[in-house]
PDB file of C-alpha atoms in Angstrom:
ATOM      1  CA  LEU L   1     183.759-123.554  61.544  1.00  0.00           C
ATOM      2  CA  GLN L   2     186.300-120.887  60.707  1.00  0.00           C
ATOM      3  CA  ARG L   3     189.722-121.194  60.367  1.00  0.00           C
ATOM      4  CA  SER L   4     191.002-118.293  63.180  1.00  0.00           C
ATOM      5  CA  TYR L   5     188.228-119.956  65.676  1.00  0.00           C
ATOM      6  CA  GLU L   6     189.494-123.885  64.913  1.00  0.00           C
ATOM      7  CA  ASP L   7     193.513-122.624  66.190  1.00  0.00           C
ATOM      8  CA  VAL L   8     192.038-121.131  69.226  1.00  0.00           C
ATOM      9  CA  ILE L   9     190.148-124.667  69.813  1.00  0.00           C
ATOM     10  CA  GLN L  10     192.966-126.389  68.593  1.00  0.00           C
ATOM     11  CA  LEU L  11     195.417-124.037  71.500  1.00  0.00           C
ATOM     12  CA  PHE L  12     192.570-124.311  74.050  1.00  0.00           C
ATOM     13  CA  GLY L  13     192.231-128.779  74.064  1.00  0.00           C
ATOM     14  CA  LYS L  14     195.892-129.374  73.718  1.00  0.00           C
ATOM     15  CA  SER L  15     196.937-126.830  76.822  1.00  0.00           C
ATOM     16  CA  GLY L  16     193.796-127.726  78.762  1.00  0.00           C
ATOM     17  CA  ARG L  17     193.116-124.140  79.107  1.00  0.00           C
ATOM     18  CA  TYR L  18     189.811-122.975  80.935  1.00  0.00           C
ATOM     19  CA  LEU L  19     187.295-120.895  79.426  1.00  0.00           C
ATOM     20  CA  THR L  20     184.369-119.426  81.385  1.00  0.00           C
ATOM     21  CA  PRO L  21     182.459-119.031  78.255  1.00  0.00           C
ATOM     22  CA  THR L  22     179.749-116.968  79.836  1.00  0.00           C
ATOM     23  CA  LEU L  23     176.579-117.543  77.161  1.00  0.00           C
ATOM     24  CA  PHE L  24     174.474-114.331  78.442  1.00  0.00           C
ATOM     25  CA  GLY L  25     171.149-114.333  78.396  1.00  0.00           C
ATOM     26  CA  SER L  26     170.703-117.936  78.655  1.00  0.00           C
ATOM     27  CA  ALA L  27     168.280-117.339  81.740  1.00  0.00           C
ATOM     28  CA  LYS L  28     164.729-116.796  79.376  1.00  0.00           C
ATOM     29  CA  PRO L  29     164.577-120.306  78.414  1.00  0.00           C
ATOM     30  CA  LEU L  30     163.885-120.888  82.531  1.00  0.00           C
ATOM     31  CA  PHE L  31     161.833-118.131  82.456  1.00  0.00           C
ATOM     32  CA  ASP L  32     159.309-119.848  79.718  1.00  0.00           C
ATOM     33  CA  ALA L  33     159.488-123.556  81.060  1.00  0.00           C
ATOM     34  CA  ASP L  34     158.361-122.406  84.486  1.00  0.00           C
ATOM     35  CA  ALA L  35     156.104-119.374  84.763  1.00  0.00           C
ATOM     36  CA  SER L  36     156.011-120.051  89.041  1.00  0.00           C
ATOM     37  CA  LEU L  37     159.903-118.580  88.389  1.00  0.00           C
ATOM     38  CA  ARG L  38     159.033-115.224  89.019  1.00  0.00           C
ATOM     39  CA  ASP L  39     157.633-115.284  92.544  1.00  0.00           C
ATOM     40  CA  ASP L  40     160.382-117.795  93.893  1.00  0.00           C
ATOM     41  CA  PRO L  41     161.509-115.129  96.469  1.00  0.00           C
ATOM     42  CA  ARG L  42     164.743-116.031  96.046  1.00  0.00           C
ATOM     43  CA  PHE L  43     164.359-113.915  93.223  1.00  0.00           C
ATOM     44  CA  LYS L  44     162.233-111.317  93.997  1.00  0.00           C
ATOM     45  CA  LEU L  45     165.948-110.913  96.925  1.00  0.00           C
ATOM     46  CA  TYR L  46     167.221-108.727  93.230  1.00  0.00           C
ATOM     47  CA  PRO L  47     165.988-105.458  92.416  1.00  0.00           C
ATOM     48  CA  GLU L  48     162.677-105.346  90.481  1.00  0.00           C
ATOM     49  CA  TRP L  49     164.513-103.446  87.360  1.00  0.00           C
ATOM     50  CA  MET L  50     167.877-107.050  87.610  1.00  0.00           C
ATOM     51  CA  ARG L  51     164.873-109.201  87.705  1.00  0.00           C
ATOM     52  CA  GLU L  52     162.294-107.535  84.839  1.00  0.00           C
ATOM     53  CA  GLN L  53     165.525-107.955  82.851  1.00  0.00           C
ATOM     54  CA  VAL L  54     166.445-111.613  83.256  1.00  0.00           C
ATOM     55  CA  ALA L  55     163.189-112.760  82.789  1.00  0.00           C
ATOM     56  CA  GLN L  56     162.320-110.595  79.736  1.00  0.00           C
ATOM     57  CA  MET L  57     165.169-110.685  77.645  1.00  0.00           C
ATOM     58  CA  ALA L  58     164.746-107.706  75.425  1.00  0.00           C
ATOM     59  CA  ASN L  59     167.596-108.490  73.214  1.00  0.00           C
ATOM     60  CA  PRO L  60     165.885-112.321  71.624  1.00  0.00           C
ATOM     61  CA  LYS L  61     169.218-112.483  69.688  1.00  0.00           C
ATOM     62  CA  ALA L  62     170.998-113.014  73.164  1.00  0.00           C
ATOM     63  CA  ALA L  63     168.081-115.251  74.864  1.00  0.00           C
ATOM     64  CA  ASN L  64     169.337-117.617  71.497  1.00  0.00           C
ATOM     65  CA  PHE L  65     173.297-116.764  71.516  1.00  0.00           C
ATOM     66  CA  ALA L  66     174.114-120.890  72.362  1.00  0.00           C
ATOM     67  CA  LEU L  67     171.477-122.199  70.187  1.00  0.00           C
ATOM     68  CA  ASP L  68     173.439-120.668  67.123  1.00  0.00           C
ATOM     69  CA  PRO L  69     174.433-123.958  64.909  1.00  0.00           C
ATOM     70  CA  GLU L  70     177.325-121.683  64.039  1.00  0.00           C
ATOM     71  CA  GLY L  71     177.663-119.719  67.132  1.00  0.00           C
ATOM     72  CA  ASN L  72     178.973-119.636  70.503  1.00  0.00           C
ATOM     73  CA  GLY L  73     177.348-122.963  71.773  1.00  0.00           C
ATOM     74  CA  LYS L  74     179.138-124.484  69.142  1.00  0.00           C
ATOM     75  CA  MET L  75     182.544-123.156  70.059  1.00  0.00           C
ATOM     76  CA  VAL L  76     181.955-124.443  73.698  1.00  0.00           C
ATOM     77  CA  ILE L  77     181.653-127.929  73.097  1.00  0.00           C
ATOM     78  CA  ALA L  78     183.814-127.966  70.382  1.00  0.00           C
ATOM     79  CA  VAL L  79     186.578-126.454  72.600  1.00  0.00           C
ATOM     80  CA  MET L  80     185.723-129.119  75.624  1.00  0.00           C
ATOM     81  CA  ARG L  81     185.882-131.913  72.767  1.00  0.00           C
ATOM     82  CA  ALA L  82     189.857-130.850  72.347  1.00  0.00           C
ATOM     83  CA  GLY L  83     190.514-130.365  75.694  1.00  0.00           C
ATOM     84  CA  GLY L  84     189.317-127.293  76.676  1.00  0.00           C
ATOM     85  CA  VAL L  85     187.822-127.260  80.263  1.00  0.00           C
ATOM     86  CA  ILE L  86     184.759-125.448  80.419  1.00  0.00           C
ATOM     87  CA  VAL L  87     184.129-123.496  84.010  1.00  0.00           C
ATOM     88  CA  ALA L  88     180.654-122.196  84.733  1.00  0.00           C
ATOM     89  CA  GLY L  89     180.522-119.006  85.270  1.00  0.00           C
ATOM     90  CA  THR L  90     178.355-116.037  84.361  1.00  0.00           C
ATOM     91  CA  ASP L  91     179.589-112.428  84.807  1.00  0.00           C
ATOM     92  CA  THR L  92     175.829-110.922  85.851  1.00  0.00           C
ATOM     93  CA  PRO L  93     175.058-110.179  89.135  1.00  0.00           C
ATOM     94  CA  ASN L  94     172.368-112.696  89.828  1.00  0.00           C
ATOM     95  CA  ALA L  95     172.545-116.913  90.420  1.00  0.00           C
ATOM     96  CA  ILE L  96     170.054-117.627  88.046  1.00  0.00           C
ATOM     97  CA  ASN L  97     172.203-116.682  85.201  1.00  0.00           C
ATOM     98  CA  LEU L  98     174.094-119.523  86.057  1.00  0.00           C
ATOM     99  CA  HIS L  99     171.618-122.141  86.142  1.00  0.00           C
ATOM    100  CA  GLY L 100     170.623-120.485  82.564  1.00  0.00           C
ATOM    101  CA  GLU L 101     174.222-121.123  81.728  1.00  0.00           C
ATOM    102  CA  LEU L 102     174.430-124.839  82.441  1.00  0.00           C
ATOM    103  CA  GLY L 103     170.863-124.868  80.642  1.00  0.00           C
ATOM    104  CA  ALA L 104     172.673-123.375  77.653  1.00  0.00           C
ATOM    105  CA  TYR L 105     175.586-125.324  77.847  1.00  0.00           C
ATOM    106  CA  VAL L 106     173.165-128.764  77.603  1.00  0.00           C
ATOM    107  CA  ALA L 107     170.927-126.933  74.929  1.00  0.00           C
ATOM    108  CA  ALA L 108     174.576-126.759  72.494  1.00  0.00           C
ATOM    109  CA  GLY L 109     175.426-130.342  73.026  1.00  0.00           C
ATOM    110  CA  MET L 110     176.927-131.107  76.372  1.00  0.00           C
ATOM    111  CA  THR L 111     175.652-133.596  78.451  1.00  0.00           C
ATOM    112  CA  PRO L 112     173.932-132.604  82.068  1.00  0.00           C
ATOM    113  CA  PHE L 113     176.608-134.547  83.880  1.00  0.00           C
ATOM    114  CA  GLU L 114     179.304-132.319  81.239  1.00  0.00           C
ATOM    115  CA  ALA L 115     177.288-129.514  82.931  1.00  0.00           C
ATOM    116  CA  LEU L 116     176.698-130.253  86.805  1.00  0.00           C
ATOM    117  CA  GLN L 117     181.098-130.646  85.676  1.00  0.00           C
ATOM    118  CA  ALA L 118     181.470-127.629  84.793  1.00  0.00           C
ATOM    119  CA  ALA L 119     179.639-125.459  88.013  1.00  0.00           C
ATOM    120  CA  THR L 120     180.924-128.366  90.364  1.00  0.00           C
ATOM    121  CA  VAL L 121     184.539-129.720  89.662  1.00  0.00           C
ATOM    122  CA  ASN L 122     186.525-127.975  87.160  1.00  0.00           C
ATOM    123  CA  PRO L 123     185.665-124.447  88.667  1.00  0.00           C
ATOM    124  CA  ALA L 124     187.829-126.371  91.969  1.00  0.00           C
ATOM    125  CA  ARG L 125     190.450-127.555  89.410  1.00  0.00           C
ATOM    126  CA  ALA L 126     190.665-124.221  88.185  1.00  0.00           C
ATOM    127  CA  LEU L 127     191.345-122.831  91.514  1.00  0.00           C
ATOM    128  CA  ALA L 128     194.027-125.541  92.650  1.00  0.00           C
ATOM    129  CA  LEU L 129     190.816-125.962  95.694  1.00  0.00           C
ATOM    130  CA  ASP L 130     190.643-129.578  96.841  1.00  0.00           C
ATOM    131  CA  ALA L 131     186.650-129.485  96.216  1.00  0.00           C
ATOM    132  CA  GLY L 132     183.910-130.174  93.694  1.00  0.00           C
ATOM    133  CA  THR L 133     183.682-133.534  94.839  1.00  0.00           C
ATOM    134  CA  ILE L 134     181.891-135.409  96.903  1.00  0.00           C
ATOM    135  CA  GLU L 135     184.648-137.832  98.347  1.00  0.00           C
ATOM    136  CA  ALA L 136     185.649-139.887 101.420  1.00  0.00           C
ATOM    137  CA  GLY L 137     187.320-137.347 103.883  1.00  0.00           C
ATOM    138  CA  LYS L 138     186.539-133.964 101.752  1.00  0.00           C
ATOM    139  CA  LEU L 139     184.652-131.309 103.175  1.00  0.00           C
ATOM    140  CA  ALA L 140     181.417-130.349 100.983  1.00  0.00           C
ATOM    141  CA  ASP L 141     178.878-128.545 100.884  1.00  0.00           C
ATOM    142  CA  LEU L 142     175.909-129.876  99.172  1.00  0.00           C
ATOM    143  CA  ILE L 143     172.474-129.095  97.749  1.00  0.00           C
ATOM    144  CA  VAL L 144     169.487-131.252  98.076  1.00  0.00           C
ATOM    145  CA  ILE L 145     166.936-130.540  94.706  1.00  0.00           C
ATOM    146  CA  ASP L 146     163.968-130.704  93.438  1.00  0.00           C
ATOM    147  CA  GLY L 147     164.678-133.438  90.576  1.00  0.00           C
ATOM    148  CA  ASP L 148     167.255-135.297  88.613  1.00  0.00           C
ATOM    149  CA  PRO L 149     169.186-132.917  87.439  1.00  0.00           C
ATOM    150  CA  LEU L 150     170.633-135.541  84.671  1.00  0.00           C
ATOM    151  CA  ALA L 151     167.452-135.966  83.472  1.00  0.00           C
ATOM    152  CA  ASN L 152     166.629-132.508  83.726  1.00  0.00           C
ATOM    153  CA  ILE L 153     169.876-129.420  84.200  1.00  0.00           C
ATOM    154  CA  ALA L 154     166.934-126.614  84.928  1.00  0.00           C
ATOM    155  CA  SER L 155     166.602-129.122  87.877  1.00  0.00           C
ATOM    156  CA  THR L 156     169.658-127.459  89.704  1.00  0.00           C
ATOM    157  CA  TYR L 157     167.784-123.938  90.586  1.00  0.00           C
ATOM    158  CA  LYS L 158     164.573-125.817  92.810  1.00  0.00           C
ATOM    159  CA  VAL L 159     167.176-125.612  95.689  1.00  0.00           C
ATOM    160  CA  ARG L 160     165.326-127.170  98.816  1.00  0.00           C
ATOM    161  CA  ARG L 161     168.205-127.500 101.245  1.00  0.00           C
ATOM    162  CA  VAL L 162     171.680-126.265 102.116  1.00  0.00           C
ATOM    163  CA  ILE L 163     173.639-128.302 103.893  1.00  0.00           C
ATOM    164  CA  ALA L 164     177.400-126.026 104.335  1.00  0.00           C
ATOM    165  CA  ASN L 165     179.677-126.414 107.178  1.00  0.00           C
ATOM    166  CA  GLY L 166     177.868-129.254 108.887  1.00  0.00           C
ATOM    167  CA  ARG L 167     174.934-127.864 109.294  1.00  0.00           C
ATOM    168  CA  VAL L 168     171.575-127.884 107.677  1.00  0.00           C
ATOM    169  CA  TYR L 169     169.422-125.731 105.995  1.00  0.00           C
ATOM    170  CA  GLY L 170     165.769-125.138 104.218  1.00  0.00           C
ATOM    171  CA  MET L 171     164.387-122.554 102.190  1.00  0.00           C
ATOM    172  CA  GLU L 172     163.064-120.446 104.971  1.00  0.00           C
ATOM    173  CA  GLN L 173     165.630-120.388 106.883  1.00  0.00           C
ATOM    174  CA  LEU L 174     168.201-119.083 104.286  1.00  0.00           C
ATOM    175  CA  LEU L 175     165.426-116.712 103.317  1.00  0.00           C
ATOM    176  CA  GLY L 176     165.714-114.814 107.021  1.00  0.00           C
ATOM    177  CA  ARG L 177     162.364-116.682 107.889  1.00  0.00           C
ATOM    178  CA  GLY L 178     162.775-120.337 109.833  1.00  0.00           C
ATOM    179  CA  ALA L 179     164.672-120.980 113.355  1.00  0.00           C
ATOM    180  CA  ALA L 180     168.513-120.899 112.587  1.00  0.00           C
ATOM    181  CA  ALA L 181     170.556-124.171 111.825  1.00  0.00           C
ATOM    182  CA  LYS L 182     170.824-126.863 113.958  1.00  0.00           C
ATOM    183  CA  PRO L 183     174.300-128.709 113.872  1.00  0.00           C
TER     184      PRO L 183
END
């Protein structure tokens, strides 16, 4: 890393600052690995132009942003290892990029567990919320997914049920195709 970046890394690390890197273009590997994602009814809620933009990623350099060995992915890992706190996020209006962001973190060198923390406990901590973990006495909204995100971080987009405010919702209900949830 260049000297100026090392200074920034140490500043983030020593101060415990939060960083939301938004490694844009990182959803493309999800589409490359699972062609059925294009037909996912959740993804089809977005306008056609957005679906095409996300699925194709016209800029190949952006699609490999996190994998650049001297680029931003390396800097994100260095900030985390120095003591900075990574908070998963995206500056795009589509949720699939957040799942791609988690994959980019893992490709850059985070463990899947660290990537999950970046999407759960770290944002809660950054917002000073008593949330982000599953503990006795805490309120929690949960998701049930198909797969093990610790084995394959891409499993996070395979949501099958959502438990929110004490109610269980299946995907059909969330998409407005099923009966209302019961408490």
